[in-house]
Short mmCIF file of C-alpha atoms in Angstrom, two decimals:
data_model
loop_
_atom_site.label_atom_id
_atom_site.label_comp_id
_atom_site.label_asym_id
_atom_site.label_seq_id
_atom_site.Cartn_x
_atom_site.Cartn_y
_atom_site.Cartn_z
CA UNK A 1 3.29 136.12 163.36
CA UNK A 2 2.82 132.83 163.43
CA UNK A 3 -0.78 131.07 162.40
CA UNK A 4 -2.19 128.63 164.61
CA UNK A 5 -5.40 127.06 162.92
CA UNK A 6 -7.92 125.77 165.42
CA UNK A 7 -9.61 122.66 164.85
CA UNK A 8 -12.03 120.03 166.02
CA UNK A 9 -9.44 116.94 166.33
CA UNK A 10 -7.14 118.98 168.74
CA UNK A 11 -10.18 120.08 170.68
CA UNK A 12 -11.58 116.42 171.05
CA UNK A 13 -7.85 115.57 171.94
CA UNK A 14 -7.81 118.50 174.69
CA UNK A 15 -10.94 118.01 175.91
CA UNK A 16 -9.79 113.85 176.62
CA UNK A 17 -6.32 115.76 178.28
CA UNK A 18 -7.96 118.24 180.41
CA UNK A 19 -11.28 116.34 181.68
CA UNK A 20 -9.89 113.11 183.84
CA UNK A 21 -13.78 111.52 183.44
CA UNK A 22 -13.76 111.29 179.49
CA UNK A 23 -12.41 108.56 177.22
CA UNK A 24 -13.33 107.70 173.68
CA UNK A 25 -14.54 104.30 172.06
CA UNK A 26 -14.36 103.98 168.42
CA UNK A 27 -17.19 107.24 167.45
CA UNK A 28 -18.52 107.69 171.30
CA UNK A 29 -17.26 110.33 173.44
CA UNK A 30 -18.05 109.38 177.27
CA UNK A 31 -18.24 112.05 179.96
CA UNK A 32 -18.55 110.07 183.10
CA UNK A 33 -21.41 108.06 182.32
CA UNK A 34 -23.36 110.19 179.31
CA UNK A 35 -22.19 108.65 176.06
CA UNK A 36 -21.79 111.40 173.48
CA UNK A 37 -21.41 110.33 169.73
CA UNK A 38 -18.31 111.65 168.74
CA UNK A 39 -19.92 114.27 166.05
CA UNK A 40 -21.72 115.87 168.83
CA UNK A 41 -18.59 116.88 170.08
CA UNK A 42 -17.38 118.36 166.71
CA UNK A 43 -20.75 119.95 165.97
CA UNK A 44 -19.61 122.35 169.14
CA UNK A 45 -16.71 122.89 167.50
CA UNK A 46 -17.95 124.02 164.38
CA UNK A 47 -20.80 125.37 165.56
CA UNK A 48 -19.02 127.67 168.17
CA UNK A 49 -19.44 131.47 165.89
CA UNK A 50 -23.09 131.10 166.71
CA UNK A 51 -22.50 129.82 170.35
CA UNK A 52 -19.91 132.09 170.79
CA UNK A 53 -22.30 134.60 170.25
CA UNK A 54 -24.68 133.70 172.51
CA UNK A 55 -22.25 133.74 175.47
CA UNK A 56 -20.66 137.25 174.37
CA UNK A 57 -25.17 138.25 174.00
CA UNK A 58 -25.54 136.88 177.58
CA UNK A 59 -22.45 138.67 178.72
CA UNK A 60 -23.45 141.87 177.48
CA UNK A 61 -27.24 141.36 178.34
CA UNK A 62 -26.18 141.09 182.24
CA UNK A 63 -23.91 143.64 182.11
CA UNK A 64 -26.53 146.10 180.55
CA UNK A 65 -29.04 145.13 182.72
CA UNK A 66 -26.55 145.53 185.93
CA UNK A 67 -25.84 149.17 184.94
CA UNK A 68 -29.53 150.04 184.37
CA UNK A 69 -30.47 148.45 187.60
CA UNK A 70 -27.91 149.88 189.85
CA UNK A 71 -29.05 153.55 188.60
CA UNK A 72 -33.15 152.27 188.29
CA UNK A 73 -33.58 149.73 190.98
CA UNK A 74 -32.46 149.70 194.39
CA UNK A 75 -32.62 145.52 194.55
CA UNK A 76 -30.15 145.63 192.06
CA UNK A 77 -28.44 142.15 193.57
CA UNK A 78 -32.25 140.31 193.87
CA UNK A 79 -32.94 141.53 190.05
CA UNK A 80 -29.83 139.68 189.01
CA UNK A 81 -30.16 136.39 190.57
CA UNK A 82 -33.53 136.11 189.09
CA UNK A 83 -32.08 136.38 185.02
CA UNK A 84 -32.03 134.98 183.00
CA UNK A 85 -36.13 134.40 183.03
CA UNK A 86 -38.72 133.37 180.22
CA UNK A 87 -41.25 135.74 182.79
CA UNK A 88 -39.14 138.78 180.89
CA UNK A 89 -40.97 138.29 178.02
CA UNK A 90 -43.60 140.15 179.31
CA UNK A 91 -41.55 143.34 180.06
CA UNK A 92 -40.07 143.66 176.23
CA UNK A 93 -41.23 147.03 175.77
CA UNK A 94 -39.11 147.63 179.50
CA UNK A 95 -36.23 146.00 178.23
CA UNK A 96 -36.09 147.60 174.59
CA UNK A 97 -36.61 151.09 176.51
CA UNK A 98 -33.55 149.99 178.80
CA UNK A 99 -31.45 149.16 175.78
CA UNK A 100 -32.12 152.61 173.81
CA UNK A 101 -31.31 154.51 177.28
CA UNK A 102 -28.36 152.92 178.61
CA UNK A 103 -26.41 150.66 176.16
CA UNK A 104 -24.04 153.78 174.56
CA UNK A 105 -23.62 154.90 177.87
CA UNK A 106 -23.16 151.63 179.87
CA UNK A 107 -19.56 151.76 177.25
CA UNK A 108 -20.29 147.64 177.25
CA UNK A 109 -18.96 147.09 173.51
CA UNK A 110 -15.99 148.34 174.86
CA UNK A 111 -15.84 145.07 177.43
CA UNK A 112 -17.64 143.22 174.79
CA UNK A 113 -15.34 143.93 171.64
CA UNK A 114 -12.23 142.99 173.47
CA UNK A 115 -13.49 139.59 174.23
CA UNK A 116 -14.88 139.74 170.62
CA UNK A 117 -11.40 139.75 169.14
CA UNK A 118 -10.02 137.51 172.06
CA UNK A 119 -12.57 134.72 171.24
CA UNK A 120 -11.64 135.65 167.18
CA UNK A 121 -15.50 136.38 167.00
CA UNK A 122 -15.51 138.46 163.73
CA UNK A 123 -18.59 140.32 162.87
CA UNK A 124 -20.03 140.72 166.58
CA UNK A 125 -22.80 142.64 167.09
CA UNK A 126 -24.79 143.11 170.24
CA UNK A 127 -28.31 144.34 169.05
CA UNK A 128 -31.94 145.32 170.87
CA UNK A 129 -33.31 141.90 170.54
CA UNK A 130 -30.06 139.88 171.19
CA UNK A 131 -30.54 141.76 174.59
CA UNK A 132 -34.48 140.94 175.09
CA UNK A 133 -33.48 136.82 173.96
CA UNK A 134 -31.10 136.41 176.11
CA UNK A 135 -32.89 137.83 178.95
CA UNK A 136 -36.08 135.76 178.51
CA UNK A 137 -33.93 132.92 178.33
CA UNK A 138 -35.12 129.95 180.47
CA UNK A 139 -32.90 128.07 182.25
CA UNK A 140 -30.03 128.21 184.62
CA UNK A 141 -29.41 131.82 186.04
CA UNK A 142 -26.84 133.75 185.64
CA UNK A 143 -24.55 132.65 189.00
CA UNK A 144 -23.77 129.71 187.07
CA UNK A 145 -22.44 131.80 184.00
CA UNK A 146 -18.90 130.31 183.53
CA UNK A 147 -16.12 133.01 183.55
CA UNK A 148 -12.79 131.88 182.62
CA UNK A 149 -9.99 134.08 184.70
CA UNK A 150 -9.19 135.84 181.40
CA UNK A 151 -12.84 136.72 181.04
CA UNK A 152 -13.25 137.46 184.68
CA UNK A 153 -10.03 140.33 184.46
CA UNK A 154 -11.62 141.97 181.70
CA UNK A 155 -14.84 142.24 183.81
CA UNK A 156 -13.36 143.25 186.61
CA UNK A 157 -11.63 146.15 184.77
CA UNK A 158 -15.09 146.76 183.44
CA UNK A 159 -17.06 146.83 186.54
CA UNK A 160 -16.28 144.43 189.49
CA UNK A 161 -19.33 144.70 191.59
CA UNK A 162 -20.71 141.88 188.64
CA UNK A 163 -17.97 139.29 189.43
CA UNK A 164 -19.75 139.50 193.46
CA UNK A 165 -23.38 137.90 191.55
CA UNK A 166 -22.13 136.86 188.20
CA UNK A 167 -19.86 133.33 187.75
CA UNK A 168 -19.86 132.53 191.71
CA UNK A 169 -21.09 129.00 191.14
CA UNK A 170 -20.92 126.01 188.91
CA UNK A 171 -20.25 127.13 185.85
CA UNK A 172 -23.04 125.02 184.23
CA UNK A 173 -25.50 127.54 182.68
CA UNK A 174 -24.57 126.98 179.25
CA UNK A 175 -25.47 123.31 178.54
CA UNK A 176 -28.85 123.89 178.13
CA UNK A 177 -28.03 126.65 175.46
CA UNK A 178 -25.51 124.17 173.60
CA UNK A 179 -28.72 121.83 173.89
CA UNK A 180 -31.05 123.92 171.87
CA UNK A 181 -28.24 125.13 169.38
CA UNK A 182 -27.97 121.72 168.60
CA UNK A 183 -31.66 120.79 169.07
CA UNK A 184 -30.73 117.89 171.56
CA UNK A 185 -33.10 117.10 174.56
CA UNK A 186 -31.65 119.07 177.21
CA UNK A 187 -31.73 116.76 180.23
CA UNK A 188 -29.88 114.12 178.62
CA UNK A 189 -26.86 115.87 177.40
CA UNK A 190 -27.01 119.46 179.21
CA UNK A 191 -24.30 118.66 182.03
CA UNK A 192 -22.04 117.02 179.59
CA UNK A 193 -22.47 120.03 176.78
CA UNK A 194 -21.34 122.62 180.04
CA UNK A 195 -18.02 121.06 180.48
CA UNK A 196 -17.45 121.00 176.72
CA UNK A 197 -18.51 124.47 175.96
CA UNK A 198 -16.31 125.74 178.98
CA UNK A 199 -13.72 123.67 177.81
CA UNK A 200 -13.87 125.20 173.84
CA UNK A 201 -13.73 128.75 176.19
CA UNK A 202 -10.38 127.75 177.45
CA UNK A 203 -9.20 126.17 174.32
CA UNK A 204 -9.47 129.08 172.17
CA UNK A 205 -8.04 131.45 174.86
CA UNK A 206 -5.25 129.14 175.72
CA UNK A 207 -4.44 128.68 172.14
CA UNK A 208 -4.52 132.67 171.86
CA UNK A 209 -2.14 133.68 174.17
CA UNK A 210 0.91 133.93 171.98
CA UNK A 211 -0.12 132.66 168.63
CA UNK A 212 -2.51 133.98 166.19
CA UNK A 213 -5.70 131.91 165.35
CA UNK A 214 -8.27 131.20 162.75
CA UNK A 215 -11.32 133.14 163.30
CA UNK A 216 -14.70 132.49 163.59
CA UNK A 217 -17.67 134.41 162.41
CA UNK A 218 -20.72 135.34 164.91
CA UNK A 219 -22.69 133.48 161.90
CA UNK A 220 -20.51 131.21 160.32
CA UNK A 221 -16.90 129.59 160.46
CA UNK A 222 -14.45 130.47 158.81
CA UNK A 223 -11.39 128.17 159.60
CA UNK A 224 -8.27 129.02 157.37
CA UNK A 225 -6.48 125.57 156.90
CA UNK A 226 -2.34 125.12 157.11
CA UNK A 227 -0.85 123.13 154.56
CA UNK A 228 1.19 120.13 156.35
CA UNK A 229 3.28 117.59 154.67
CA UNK A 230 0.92 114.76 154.94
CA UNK A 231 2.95 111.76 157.08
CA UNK A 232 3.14 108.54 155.22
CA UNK A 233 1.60 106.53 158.70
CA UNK A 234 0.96 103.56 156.95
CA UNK A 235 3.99 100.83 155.82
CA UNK A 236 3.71 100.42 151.84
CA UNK A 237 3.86 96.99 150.79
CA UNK A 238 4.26 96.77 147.21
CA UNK A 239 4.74 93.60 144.72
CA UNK A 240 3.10 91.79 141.85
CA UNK A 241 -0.43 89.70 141.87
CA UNK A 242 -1.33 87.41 140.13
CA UNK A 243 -5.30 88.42 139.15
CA UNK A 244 -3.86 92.11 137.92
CA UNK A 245 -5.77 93.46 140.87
CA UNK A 246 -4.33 96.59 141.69
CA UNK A 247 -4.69 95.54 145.65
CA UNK A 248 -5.06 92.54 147.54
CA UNK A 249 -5.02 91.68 151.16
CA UNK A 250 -2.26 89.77 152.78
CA UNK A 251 -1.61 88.48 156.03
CA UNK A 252 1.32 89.04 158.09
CA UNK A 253 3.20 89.11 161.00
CA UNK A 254 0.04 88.06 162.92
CA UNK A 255 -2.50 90.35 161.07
CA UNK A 256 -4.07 91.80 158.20
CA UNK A 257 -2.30 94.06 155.54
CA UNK A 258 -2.54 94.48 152.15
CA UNK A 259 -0.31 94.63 149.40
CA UNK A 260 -0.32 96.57 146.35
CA UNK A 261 0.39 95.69 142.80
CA UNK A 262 3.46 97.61 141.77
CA UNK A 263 2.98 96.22 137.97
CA UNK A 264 -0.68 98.01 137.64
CA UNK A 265 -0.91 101.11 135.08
CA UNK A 266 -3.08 102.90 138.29
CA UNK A 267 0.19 102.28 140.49
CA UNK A 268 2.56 104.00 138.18
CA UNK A 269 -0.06 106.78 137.32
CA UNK A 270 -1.12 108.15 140.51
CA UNK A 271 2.89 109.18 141.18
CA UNK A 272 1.32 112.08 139.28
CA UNK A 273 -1.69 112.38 141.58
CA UNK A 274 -2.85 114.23 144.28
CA UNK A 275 -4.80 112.42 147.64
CA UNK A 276 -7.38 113.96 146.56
CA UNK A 277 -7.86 112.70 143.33
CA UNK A 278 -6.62 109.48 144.03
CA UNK A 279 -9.92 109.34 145.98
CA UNK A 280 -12.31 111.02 143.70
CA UNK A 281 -10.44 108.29 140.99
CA UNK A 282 -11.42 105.27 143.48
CA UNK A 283 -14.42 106.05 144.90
CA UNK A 284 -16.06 107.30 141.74
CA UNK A 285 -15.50 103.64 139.93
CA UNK A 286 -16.76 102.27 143.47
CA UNK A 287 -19.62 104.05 142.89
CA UNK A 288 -20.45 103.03 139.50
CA UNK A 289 -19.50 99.31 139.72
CA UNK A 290 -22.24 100.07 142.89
CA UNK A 291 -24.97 101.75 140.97
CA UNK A 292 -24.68 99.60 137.92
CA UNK A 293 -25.04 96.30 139.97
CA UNK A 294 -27.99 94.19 138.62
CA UNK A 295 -28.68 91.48 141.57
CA UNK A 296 -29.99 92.78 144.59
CA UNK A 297 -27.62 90.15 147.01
CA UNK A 298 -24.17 91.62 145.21
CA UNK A 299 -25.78 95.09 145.20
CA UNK A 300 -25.64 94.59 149.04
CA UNK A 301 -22.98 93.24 149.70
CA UNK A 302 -21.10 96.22 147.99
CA UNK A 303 -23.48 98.44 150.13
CA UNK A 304 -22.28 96.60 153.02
CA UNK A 305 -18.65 97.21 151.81
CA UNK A 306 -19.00 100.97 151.22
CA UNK A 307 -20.25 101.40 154.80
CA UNK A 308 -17.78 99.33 156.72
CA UNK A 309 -14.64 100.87 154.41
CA UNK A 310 -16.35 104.08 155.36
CA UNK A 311 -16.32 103.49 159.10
CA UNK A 312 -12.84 102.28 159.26
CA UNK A 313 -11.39 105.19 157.09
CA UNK A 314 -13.46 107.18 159.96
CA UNK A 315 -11.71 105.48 162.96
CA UNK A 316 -8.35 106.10 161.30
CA UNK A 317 -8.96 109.45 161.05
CA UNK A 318 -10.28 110.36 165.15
CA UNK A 319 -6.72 108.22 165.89
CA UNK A 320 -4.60 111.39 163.73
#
């Protein structure tokens, strides 16, 4: 089968496809008019186990508390709007008496475990107080709860009296969740982190259709990387200067380049190198030239040098 590995470039990339009200500059990610540095964006990403847990929690926590209320309560359709509600912390001995009774008979993980494995949640489990925490909860209810279609089938299968209160509006309940995963002030960001979440939903179940994925623990990710050929992107320029440096920059054609010194023992040595320690090679003498620097102006100026390289090597790498 062929391995599709998810990750947090082609889910910025998606997100500036599929939402016609976001556009990136340089390291800020705007949705409409809330600017979002750009590693909010990937701290969804690899934050999404946990998150993902939370919504599969909240799924299950509804549909728990919709069986035991249709057979308990006759307001069964009032008790639902109401959740999810920090006021249910004061019925936790309720609740956990609920959860004992009804959650083997409810047959939830049986909803629950097939999303699980669609979502490539690993490890989920659905526990006594992941039921009580997400029902205490405060914050949007749970007619806002966004239900992709593929979610909403496997509901409906499971019991589709829940799709009539569950999912009818918005779809915006789960910004103020992203918001505390990520301890971020909610008002600021909460409408913005709704569409993204929704949109990670629909990225990993589009991307799961017909391929396999990389999975994603309820805990941690794991993200199992593909080797690619890397793409040489940028032109090499190669000749002899005059100082021996083993780089110098040139300008041409109307802008800056660089050209490298094809007579430098480095040059001819690295053709034995990986990237990787071409980098660990360079940036490790950077680093000592740095930290052995006497004179506070040069020390600086090469502190100045290391950020701004630093940045740029980050802007090349959100263009790829």
């Amino acid at each position: 089968m062929e391995t599709q590995t998810l990750n947090k470039h082609d889910f910025k990339k998606y997100l500036l496809e599929k939402l016609p009200d976001s556009r990136q500059e340089e390291l800020i990610f705007w949705k409409k008019g809330i600017p979002l540095p750009i590693d909010l964006i990937y701290r969804i990403f690899d934050q999404r186990g946990e998150l993902l847990k939370k919504y599969l929690d909240h799924l299950s926590s509804v549909s728990l508390y919709s069986y035991s209320t249709k057979i308990e309560d006759s307001n069964y359709e009032l008790e639902i709007n109401n959740l999810p509600s920090s006021e249910n912390k004061k019925y936790r001995h309720k609740l956990e008496d609920q959860f004992d009774k009804y959650y083997l008979k409810s047959k939830i993980s049986n909803l629950t475990n097939v999303l699980a494995e669609r979502l490539f949640v690993v490890e989920y489990n659905f526990s006594k107080d992941n039921y009580f925490s997400a029902l205490c909860h405060e914050g949007r209810k749970y007619k806002r709860f966004y239900l992709p279609q593929i979610i909403k089938q496997s509901i409906k299968n499971y019991d589709p009296e829940i799709l009539h209160i569950v999912g009818i509006s918005n779809g915006d309940m789960f910004g103020n969740i992203v918001a505390d995963e990520l301890g971020v002030y909610r008002s600021g960001f909460s409408d913005a982190f709704a569409t993204i979440f929704n949109k990670l939903l629909d990225f990993i179940l589009e991307g799961t259709t017909e391929k396999q994925i990389s999975a994603s623990t309820a805990s941690k990710i794991k993200i199992s990387q593909v080797q690619e050929p890397e793409e040489l992107y940028l032109k090499l320029n190669s000749g002899q200067i005059e100082d021996g440096s083993l780089w110098e920059p040139k300008y041409t054609e109307a802008k800056s380049t660089f050209i490298l010194n094809s007579k430098h023992p480095y040059f001819e040595f690295i053709n034995n190198k990986t990237g990787i320690e071409v980098l660990i090679d360079i940036v490790s003498q950077s680093a000592l030239i740095e930290s052995e620097t006497i004179r506070d102006s040069t020390s600086k100026i090469l502190e100045t040098y290391r950020q701004d390289i630093s940045r740029k090597l980050r802007l090349i790498a959100e263009k790829n």
